[in-house]
Short mmCIF file of C-alpha atoms in Angstrom, two decimals:
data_model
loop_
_atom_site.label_atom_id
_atom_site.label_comp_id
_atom_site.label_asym_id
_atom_site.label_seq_id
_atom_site.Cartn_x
_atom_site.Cartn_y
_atom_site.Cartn_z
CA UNK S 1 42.00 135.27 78.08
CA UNK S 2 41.22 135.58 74.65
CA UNK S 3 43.43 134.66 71.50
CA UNK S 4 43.20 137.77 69.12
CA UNK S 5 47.01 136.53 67.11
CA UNK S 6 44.83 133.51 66.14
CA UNK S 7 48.03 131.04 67.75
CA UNK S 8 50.56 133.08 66.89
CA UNK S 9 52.51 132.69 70.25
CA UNK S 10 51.55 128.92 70.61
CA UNK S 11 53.16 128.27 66.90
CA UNK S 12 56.37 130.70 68.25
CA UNK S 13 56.17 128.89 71.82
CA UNK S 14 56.72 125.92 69.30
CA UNK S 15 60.11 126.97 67.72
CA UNK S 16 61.90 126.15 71.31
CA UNK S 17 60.81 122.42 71.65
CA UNK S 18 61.73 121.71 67.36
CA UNK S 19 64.84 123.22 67.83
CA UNK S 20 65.68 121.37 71.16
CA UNK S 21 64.78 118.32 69.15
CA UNK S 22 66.72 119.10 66.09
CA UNK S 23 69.83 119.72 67.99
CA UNK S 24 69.68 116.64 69.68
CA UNK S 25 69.17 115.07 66.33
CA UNK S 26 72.22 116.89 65.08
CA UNK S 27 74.62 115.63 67.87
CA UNK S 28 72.80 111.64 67.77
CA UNK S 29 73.06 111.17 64.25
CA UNK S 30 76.85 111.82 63.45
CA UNK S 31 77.52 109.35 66.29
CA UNK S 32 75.20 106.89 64.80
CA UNK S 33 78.18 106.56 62.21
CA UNK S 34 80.29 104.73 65.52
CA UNK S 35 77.65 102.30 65.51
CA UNK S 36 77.90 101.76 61.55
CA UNK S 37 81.01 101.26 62.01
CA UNK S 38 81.28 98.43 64.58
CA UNK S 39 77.98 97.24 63.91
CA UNK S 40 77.56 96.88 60.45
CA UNK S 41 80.95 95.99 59.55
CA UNK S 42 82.36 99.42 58.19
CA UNK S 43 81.81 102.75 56.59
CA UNK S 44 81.40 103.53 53.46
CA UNK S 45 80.92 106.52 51.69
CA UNK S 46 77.55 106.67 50.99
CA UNK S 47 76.81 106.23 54.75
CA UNK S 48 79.59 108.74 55.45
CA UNK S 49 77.53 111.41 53.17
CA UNK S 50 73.98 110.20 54.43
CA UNK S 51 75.07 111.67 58.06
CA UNK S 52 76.83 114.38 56.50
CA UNK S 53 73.90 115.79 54.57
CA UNK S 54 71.66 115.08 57.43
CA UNK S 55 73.38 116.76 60.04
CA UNK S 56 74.28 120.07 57.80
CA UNK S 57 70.75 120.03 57.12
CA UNK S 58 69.39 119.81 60.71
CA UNK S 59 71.85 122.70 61.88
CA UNK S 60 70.25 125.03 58.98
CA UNK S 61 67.54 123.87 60.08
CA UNK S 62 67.82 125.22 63.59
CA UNK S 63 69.27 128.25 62.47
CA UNK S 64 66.08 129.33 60.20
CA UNK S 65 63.38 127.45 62.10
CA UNK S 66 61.63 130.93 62.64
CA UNK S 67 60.88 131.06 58.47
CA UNK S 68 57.79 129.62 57.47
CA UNK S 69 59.35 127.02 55.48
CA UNK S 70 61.67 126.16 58.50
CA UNK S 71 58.90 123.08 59.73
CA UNK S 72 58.38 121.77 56.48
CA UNK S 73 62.57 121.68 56.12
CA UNK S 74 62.95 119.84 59.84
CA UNK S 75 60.02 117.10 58.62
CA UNK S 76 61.40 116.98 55.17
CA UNK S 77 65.40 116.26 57.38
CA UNK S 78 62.53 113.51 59.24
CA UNK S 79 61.84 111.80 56.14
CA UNK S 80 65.84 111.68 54.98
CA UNK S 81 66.14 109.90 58.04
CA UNK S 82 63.85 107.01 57.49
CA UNK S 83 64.59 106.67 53.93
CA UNK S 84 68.40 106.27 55.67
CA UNK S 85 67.32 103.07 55.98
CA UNK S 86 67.80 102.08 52.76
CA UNK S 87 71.55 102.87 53.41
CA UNK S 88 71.68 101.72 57.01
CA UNK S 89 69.37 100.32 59.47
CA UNK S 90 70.54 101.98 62.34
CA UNK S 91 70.32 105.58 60.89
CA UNK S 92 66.85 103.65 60.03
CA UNK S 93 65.80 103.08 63.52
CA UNK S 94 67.13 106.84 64.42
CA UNK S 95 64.85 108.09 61.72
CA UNK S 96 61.87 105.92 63.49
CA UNK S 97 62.34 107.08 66.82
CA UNK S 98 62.56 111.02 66.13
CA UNK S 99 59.34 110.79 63.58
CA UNK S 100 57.80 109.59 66.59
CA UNK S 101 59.02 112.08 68.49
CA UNK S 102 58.49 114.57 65.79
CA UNK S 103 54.85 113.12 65.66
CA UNK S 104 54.29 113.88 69.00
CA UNK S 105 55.69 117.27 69.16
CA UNK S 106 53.19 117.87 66.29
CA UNK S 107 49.93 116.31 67.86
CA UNK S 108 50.56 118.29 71.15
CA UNK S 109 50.94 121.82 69.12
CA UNK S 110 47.73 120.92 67.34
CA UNK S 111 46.41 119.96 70.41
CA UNK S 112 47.28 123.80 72.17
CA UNK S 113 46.12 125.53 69.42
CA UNK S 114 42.74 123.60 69.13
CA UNK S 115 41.99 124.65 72.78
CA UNK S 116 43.07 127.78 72.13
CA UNK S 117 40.72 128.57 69.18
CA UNK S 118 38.07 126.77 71.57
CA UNK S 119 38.43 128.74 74.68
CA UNK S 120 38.57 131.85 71.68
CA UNK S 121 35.03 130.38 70.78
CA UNK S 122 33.27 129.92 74.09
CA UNK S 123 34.42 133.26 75.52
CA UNK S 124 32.95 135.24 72.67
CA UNK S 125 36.17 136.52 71.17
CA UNK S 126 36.12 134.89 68.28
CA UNK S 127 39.09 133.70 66.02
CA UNK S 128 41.00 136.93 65.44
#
């Protein structure tokens, strides 16, 4: 088995699991505005727009994740979230536990396409 796209279908096997992810993200974080609420003693609208923004912006996200700049925009919507902090902790400790996730996600595709270009390597094909 030899890799002549170079990862092409690993990176498109990828698109699945970060939009699995991001639509989780987009159906967590709007109810992490329950937990603002009854947690940390009310809404306001900064908080309100925070979630807003974020969830827009992971459901555009989704929709274009096949566009080269759609990874950068889903880690970019993973920054947002811990910088959410600074306008609630809980959308704080959200943003914590999907850059983990997120993190993870991103080591294992590294991790595929390494042995990929390695197995390329050893069986001669080269890398393309």
């Amino acid at each position: 088995m030899t890799v002549p796209d170079g990862g092409a279908a690993a990176k498109k096997a990828f698109r699945g699991p970060a939009s699995a992810c991001l639509s989780l993200e987009a159906v967590i974080v709007p109810l992490g505005l329950l937990v603002m609420d009854k947690v940390e003693g009310g809404l306001t609208p900064a908080k309100i727009a925070w979630v807003v923004v974020l969830t827009v912006g992971m459901i555009v996200a989704i929709a274009r994740f096949s566009k080269p700049w759609g990874l950068p925009l889903a880690l970019a919507l993973q920054v947002l979230m811990l910088l959410g902090w600074v306008v609630s902790p809980s959308l704080g400790i959200l943003g914590l536990i999907f850059c983990l996730v997120w993190a993870l996600m991103l080591w294992m595709r590294h991790e595929v396409l390494r042995r990929q270009r390695l197995f390329a390597e050893r069986s001669g094909a080269g890398p393309g």
